[in-house]
mmCIF file of C-alpha atoms in Angstrom:
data_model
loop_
_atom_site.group_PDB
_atom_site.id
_atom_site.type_symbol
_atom_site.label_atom_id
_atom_site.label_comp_id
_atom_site.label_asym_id
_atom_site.label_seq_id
_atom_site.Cartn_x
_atom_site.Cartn_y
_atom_site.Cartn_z
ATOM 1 C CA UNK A 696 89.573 123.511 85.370
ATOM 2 C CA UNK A 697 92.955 122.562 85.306
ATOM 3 C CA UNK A 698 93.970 120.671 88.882
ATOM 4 C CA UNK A 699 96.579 118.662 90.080
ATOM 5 C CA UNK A 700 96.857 115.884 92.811
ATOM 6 C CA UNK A 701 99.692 115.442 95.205
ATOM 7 C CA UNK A 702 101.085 112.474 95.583
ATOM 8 C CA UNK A 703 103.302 111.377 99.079
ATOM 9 C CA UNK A 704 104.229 108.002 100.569
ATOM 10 C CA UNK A 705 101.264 106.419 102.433
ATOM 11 C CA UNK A 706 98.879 108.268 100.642
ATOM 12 C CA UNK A 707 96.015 106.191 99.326
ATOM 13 C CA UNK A 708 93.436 108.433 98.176
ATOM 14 C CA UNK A 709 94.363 109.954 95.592
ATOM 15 C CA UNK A 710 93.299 107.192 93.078
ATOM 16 C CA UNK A 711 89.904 108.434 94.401
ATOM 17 C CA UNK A 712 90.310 111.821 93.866
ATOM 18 C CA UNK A 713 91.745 111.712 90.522
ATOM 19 C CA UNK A 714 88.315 109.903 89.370
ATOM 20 C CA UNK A 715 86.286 112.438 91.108
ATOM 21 C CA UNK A 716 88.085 115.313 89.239
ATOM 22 C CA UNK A 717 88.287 113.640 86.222
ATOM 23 C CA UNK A 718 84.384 112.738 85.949
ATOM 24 C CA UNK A 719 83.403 116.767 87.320
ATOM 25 C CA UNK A 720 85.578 118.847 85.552
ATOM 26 C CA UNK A 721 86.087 116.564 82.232
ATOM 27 C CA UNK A 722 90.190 116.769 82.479
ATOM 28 C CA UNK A 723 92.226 114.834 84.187
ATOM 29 C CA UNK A 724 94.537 116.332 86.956
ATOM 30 C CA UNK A 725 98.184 116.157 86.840
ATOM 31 C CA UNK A 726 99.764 114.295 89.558
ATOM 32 C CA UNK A 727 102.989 115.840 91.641
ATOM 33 C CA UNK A 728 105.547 113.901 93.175
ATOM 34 C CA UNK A 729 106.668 115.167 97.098
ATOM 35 C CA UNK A 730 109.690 115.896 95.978
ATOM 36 C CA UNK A 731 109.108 118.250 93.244
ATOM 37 C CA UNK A 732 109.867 122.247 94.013
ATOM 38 C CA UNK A 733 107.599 123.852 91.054
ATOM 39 C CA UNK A 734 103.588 123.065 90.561
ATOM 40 C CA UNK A 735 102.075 123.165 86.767
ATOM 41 C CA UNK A 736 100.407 125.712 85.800
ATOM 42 C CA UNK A 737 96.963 124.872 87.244
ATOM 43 C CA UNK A 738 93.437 125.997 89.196
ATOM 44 C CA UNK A 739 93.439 124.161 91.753
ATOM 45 C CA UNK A 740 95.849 121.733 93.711
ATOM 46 C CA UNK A 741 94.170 119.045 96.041
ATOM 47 C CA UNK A 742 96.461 116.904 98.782
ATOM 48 C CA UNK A 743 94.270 113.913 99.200
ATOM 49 C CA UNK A 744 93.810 111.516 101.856
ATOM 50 C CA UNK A 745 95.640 108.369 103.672
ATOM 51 C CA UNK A 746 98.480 108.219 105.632
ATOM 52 C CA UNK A 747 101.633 110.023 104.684
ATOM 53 C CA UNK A 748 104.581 109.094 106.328
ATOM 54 C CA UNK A 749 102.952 106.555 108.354
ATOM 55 C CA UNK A 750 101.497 109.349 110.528
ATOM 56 C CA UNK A 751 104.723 108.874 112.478
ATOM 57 C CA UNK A 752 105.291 111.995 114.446
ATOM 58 C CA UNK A 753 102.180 113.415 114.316
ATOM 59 C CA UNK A 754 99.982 113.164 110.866
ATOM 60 C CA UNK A 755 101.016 115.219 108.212
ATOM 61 C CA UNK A 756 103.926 116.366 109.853
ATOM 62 C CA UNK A 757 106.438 114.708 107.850
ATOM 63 C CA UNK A 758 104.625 115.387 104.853
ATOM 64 C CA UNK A 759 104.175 119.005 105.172
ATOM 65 C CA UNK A 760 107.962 119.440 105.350
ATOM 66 C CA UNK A 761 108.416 117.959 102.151
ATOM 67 C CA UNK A 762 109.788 120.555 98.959
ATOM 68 C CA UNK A 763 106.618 120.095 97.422
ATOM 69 C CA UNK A 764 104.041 121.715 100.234
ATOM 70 C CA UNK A 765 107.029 124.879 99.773
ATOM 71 C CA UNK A 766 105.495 125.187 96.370
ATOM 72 C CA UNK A 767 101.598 124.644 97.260
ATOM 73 C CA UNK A 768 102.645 127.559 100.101
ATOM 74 C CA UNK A 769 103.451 129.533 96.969
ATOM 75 C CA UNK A 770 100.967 128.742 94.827
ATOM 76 C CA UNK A 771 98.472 129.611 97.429
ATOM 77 C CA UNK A 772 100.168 132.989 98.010
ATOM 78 C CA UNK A 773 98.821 133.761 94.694
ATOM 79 C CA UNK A 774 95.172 133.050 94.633
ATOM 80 C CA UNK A 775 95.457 129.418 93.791
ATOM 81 C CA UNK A 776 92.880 127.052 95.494
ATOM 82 C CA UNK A 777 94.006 124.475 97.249
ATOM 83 C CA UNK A 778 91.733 121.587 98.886
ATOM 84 C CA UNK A 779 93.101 119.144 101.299
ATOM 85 C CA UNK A 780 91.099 115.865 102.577
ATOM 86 C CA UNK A 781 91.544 113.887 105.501
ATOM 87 C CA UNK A 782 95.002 113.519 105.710
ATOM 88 C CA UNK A 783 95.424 116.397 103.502
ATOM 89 C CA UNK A 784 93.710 118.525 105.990
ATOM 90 C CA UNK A 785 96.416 117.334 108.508
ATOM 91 C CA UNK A 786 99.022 118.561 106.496
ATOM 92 C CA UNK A 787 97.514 121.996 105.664
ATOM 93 C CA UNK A 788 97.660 122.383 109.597
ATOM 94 C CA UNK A 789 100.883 120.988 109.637
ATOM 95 C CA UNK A 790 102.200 123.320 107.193
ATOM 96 C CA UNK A 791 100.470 126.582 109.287
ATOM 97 C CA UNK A 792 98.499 127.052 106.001
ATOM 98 C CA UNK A 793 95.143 126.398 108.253
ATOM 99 C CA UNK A 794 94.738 127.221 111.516
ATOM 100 C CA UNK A 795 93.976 124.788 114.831
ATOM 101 C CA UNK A 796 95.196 121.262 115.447
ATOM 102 C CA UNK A 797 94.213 117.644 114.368
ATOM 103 C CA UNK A 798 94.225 115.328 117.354
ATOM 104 C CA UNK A 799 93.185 111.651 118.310
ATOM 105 C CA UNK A 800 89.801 110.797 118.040
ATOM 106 C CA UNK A 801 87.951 111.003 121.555
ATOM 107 C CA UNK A 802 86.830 107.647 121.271
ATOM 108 C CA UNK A 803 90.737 106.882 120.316
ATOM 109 C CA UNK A 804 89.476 104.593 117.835
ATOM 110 C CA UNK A 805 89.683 104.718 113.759
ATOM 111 C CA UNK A 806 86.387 106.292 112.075
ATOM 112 C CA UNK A 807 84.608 104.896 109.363
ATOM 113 C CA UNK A 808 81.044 105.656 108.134
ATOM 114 C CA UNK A 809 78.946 108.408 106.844
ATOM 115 C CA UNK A 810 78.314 111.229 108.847
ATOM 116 C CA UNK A 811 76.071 114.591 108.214
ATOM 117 C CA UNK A 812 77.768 117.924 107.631
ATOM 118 C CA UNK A 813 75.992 121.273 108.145
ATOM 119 C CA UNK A 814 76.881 123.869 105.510
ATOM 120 C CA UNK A 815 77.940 126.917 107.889
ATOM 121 C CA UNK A 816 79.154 129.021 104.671
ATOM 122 C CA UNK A 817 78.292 128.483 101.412
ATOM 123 C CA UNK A 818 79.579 131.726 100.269
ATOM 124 C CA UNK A 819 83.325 130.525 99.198
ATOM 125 C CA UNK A 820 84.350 128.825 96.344
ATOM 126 C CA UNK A 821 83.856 126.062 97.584
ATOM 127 C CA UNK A 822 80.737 125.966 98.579
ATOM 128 C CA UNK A 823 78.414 128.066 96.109
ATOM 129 C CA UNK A 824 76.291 125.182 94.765
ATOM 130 C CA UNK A 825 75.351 124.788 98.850
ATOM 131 C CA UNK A 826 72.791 126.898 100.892
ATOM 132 C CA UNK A 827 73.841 127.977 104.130
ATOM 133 C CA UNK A 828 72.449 125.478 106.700
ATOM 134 C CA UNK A 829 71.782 122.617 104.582
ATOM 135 C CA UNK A 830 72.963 119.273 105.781
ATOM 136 C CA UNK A 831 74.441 116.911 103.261
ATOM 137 C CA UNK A 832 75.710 113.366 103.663
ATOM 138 C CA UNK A 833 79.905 112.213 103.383
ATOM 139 C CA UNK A 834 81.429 109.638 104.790
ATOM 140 C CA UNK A 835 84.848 109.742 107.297
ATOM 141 C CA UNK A 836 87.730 107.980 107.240
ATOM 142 C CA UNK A 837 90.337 108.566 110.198
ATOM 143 C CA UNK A 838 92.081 108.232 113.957
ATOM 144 C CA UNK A 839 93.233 111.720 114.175
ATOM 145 C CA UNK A 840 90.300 113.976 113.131
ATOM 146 C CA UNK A 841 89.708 115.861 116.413
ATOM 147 C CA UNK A 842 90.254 119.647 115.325
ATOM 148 C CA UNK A 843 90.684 121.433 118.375
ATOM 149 C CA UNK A 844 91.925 125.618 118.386
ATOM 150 C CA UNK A 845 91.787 127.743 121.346
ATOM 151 C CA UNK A 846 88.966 130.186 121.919
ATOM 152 C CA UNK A 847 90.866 133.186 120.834
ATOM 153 C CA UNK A 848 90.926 130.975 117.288
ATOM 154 C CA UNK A 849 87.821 129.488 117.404
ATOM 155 C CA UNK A 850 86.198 133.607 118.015
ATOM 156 C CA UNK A 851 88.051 134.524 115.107
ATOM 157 C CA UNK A 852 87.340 131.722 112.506
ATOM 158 C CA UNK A 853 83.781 132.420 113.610
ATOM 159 C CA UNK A 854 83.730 136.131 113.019
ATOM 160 C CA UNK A 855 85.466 135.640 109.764
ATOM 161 C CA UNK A 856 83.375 132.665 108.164
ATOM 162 C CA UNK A 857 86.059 130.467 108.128
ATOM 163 C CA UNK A 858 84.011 127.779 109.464
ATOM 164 C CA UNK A 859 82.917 126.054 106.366
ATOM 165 C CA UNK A 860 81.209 122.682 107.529
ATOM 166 C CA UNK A 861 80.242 121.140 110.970
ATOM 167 C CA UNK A 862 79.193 117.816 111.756
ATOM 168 C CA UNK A 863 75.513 117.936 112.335
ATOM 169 C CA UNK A 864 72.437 116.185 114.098
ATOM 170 C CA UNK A 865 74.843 114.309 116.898
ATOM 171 C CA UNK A 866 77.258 112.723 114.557
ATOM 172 C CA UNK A 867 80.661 113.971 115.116
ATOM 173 C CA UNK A 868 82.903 111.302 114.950
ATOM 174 C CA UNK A 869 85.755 112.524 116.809
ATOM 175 C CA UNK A 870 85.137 115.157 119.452
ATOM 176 C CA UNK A 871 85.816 118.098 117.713
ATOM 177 C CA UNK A 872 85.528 121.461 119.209
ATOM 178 C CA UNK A 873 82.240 123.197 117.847
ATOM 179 C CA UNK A 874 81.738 120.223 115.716
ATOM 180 C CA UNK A 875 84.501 121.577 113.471
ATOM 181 C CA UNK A 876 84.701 119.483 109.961
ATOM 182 C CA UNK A 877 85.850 121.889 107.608
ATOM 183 C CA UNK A 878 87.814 125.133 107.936
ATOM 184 C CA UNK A 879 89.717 127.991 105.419
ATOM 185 C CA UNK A 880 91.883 130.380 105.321
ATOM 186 C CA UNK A 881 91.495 133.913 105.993
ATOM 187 C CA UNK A 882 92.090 134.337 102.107
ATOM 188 C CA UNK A 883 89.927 132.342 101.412
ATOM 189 C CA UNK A 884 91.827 129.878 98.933
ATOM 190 C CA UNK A 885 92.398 127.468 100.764
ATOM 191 C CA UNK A 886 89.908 124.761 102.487
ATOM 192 C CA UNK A 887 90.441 122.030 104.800
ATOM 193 C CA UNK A 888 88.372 118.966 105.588
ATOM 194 C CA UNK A 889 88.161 115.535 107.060
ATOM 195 C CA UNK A 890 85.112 114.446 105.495
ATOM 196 C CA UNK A 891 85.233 112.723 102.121
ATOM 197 C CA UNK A 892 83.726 113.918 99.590
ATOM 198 C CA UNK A 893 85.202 112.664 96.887
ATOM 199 C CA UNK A 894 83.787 109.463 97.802
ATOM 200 C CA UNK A 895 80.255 110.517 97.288
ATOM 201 C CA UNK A 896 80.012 112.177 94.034
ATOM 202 C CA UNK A 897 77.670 109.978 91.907
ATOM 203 C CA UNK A 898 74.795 106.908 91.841
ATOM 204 C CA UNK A 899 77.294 104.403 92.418
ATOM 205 C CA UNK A 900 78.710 106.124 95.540
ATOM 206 C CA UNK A 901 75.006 105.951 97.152
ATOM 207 C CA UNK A 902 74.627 109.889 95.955
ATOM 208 C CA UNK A 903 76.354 112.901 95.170
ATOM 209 C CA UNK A 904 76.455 115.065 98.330
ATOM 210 C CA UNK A 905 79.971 115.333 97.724
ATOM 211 C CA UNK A 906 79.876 116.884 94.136
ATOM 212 C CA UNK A 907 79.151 120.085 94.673
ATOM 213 C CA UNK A 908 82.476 121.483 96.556
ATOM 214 C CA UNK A 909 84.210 120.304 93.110
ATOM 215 C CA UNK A 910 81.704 121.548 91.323
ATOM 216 C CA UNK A 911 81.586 124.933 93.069
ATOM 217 C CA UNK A 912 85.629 125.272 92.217
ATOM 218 C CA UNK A 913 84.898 124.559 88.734
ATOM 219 C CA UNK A 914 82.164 127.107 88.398
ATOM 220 C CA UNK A 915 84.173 129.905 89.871
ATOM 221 C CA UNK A 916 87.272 128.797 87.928
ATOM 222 C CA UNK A 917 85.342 129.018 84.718
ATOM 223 C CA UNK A 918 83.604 132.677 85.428
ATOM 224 C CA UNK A 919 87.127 134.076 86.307
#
């Protein structure tokens, strides 16, 4: 699997994710600058997490006007998947790739500890090595992680699967609608997420809940 990692002021992730691709796929990703107009020739691109821009404005929005997202736009267009994390997430929305909006926490404090998702679909590429309706462990990091969409939105994103993960057994951190955590495009190529999973791919993490969304890319890369 050949991937690359975005790379934008304020980011801080994407040390993080480099290691996690690196140690699933065996290769490690290419890293592209904000201001570059062209992506590599590659699998899948992944916009990590932090805080781009400051998250002046609103978070991501600086970010997803940058040349670079032009190019991811692109890229998706044409079947490439793309993964964004946390503040990658915000940007996705930003950049109307995703649908909804990321908002303050309820609790309008910063988020950080380890949460349980549900597994709503595990029949993306993404999510393959899942079961529907298992609940995994991955740990949040964030203020503005309160996905809210109206119920038109939220009807639709049902109907179509495009619910991938909810927080489950009472531990949404942020107030999202539905318990929203993860959501994808009508395509399907594209997946958005607050949760980290990076950060729980292996022993030393405290397990490898994380693993298999990476792992579930590669597979599908690899049988294409």
């Amino acid at each position: 699997m050949k991937s690359a990692v975005l790379q934008l002021p304020g980011l801080n992730r994407d040390r993080d994710m480099i290691a996690a691709l690196t140690k699933i796929s065996g290769q490690a990703p290419v890293t592209v600058w904000q201001t570059e107009t062209d992506l590599p020739d590659v699998d899948l691109v992944v916009i990590p997490g932090g805080f781009s821009y400051g998250d002046y404005l609103r978070c991501g929005a600086i970010a997803a006007r940058m040349p670079v997202m032009q190019a991811v736009k692109k890229a998706a267009e044409r079947g490439v998947k793309v993964l964004g994390v946390c503040n990658g997430f915000q940007i996705l929305v930003e950049a109307g790739m995703l649908p909804g909006a990321l908002m303050r926490n309820a609790s309008l404090k910063f988020v950080c500890r380890q949460v349980k998702l549900e597994v709503v679909n595990s029949d993306t590429d993404f999510t393959r090595a899942y079961e529907t309706g298992q609940i995994i462990r991955c740990p949040v990091a964030h203020h503005d992680g309160n996905y809210f969409a109206d119920n038109e939105t939220l009807k639709a994103l049902e109907g179509n699967g495009q619910i991938v993960f909810r927080y489950a057994d009472g531990t949404n951190p942020n107030g999202s609608v539905n318990d929203v955590a993860g959501v994808m495009n009508e395509k399907g190529n594209v997946l958005g997420m607050m949760p980290h999973p990076e950060n729980l791919i292996e022993a030393a993490h405290g397990g490898n809940d994380g693993r298999a969304i990476f792992a579930s890319a590669l597979e599908v890369i690899a049988a294409a």
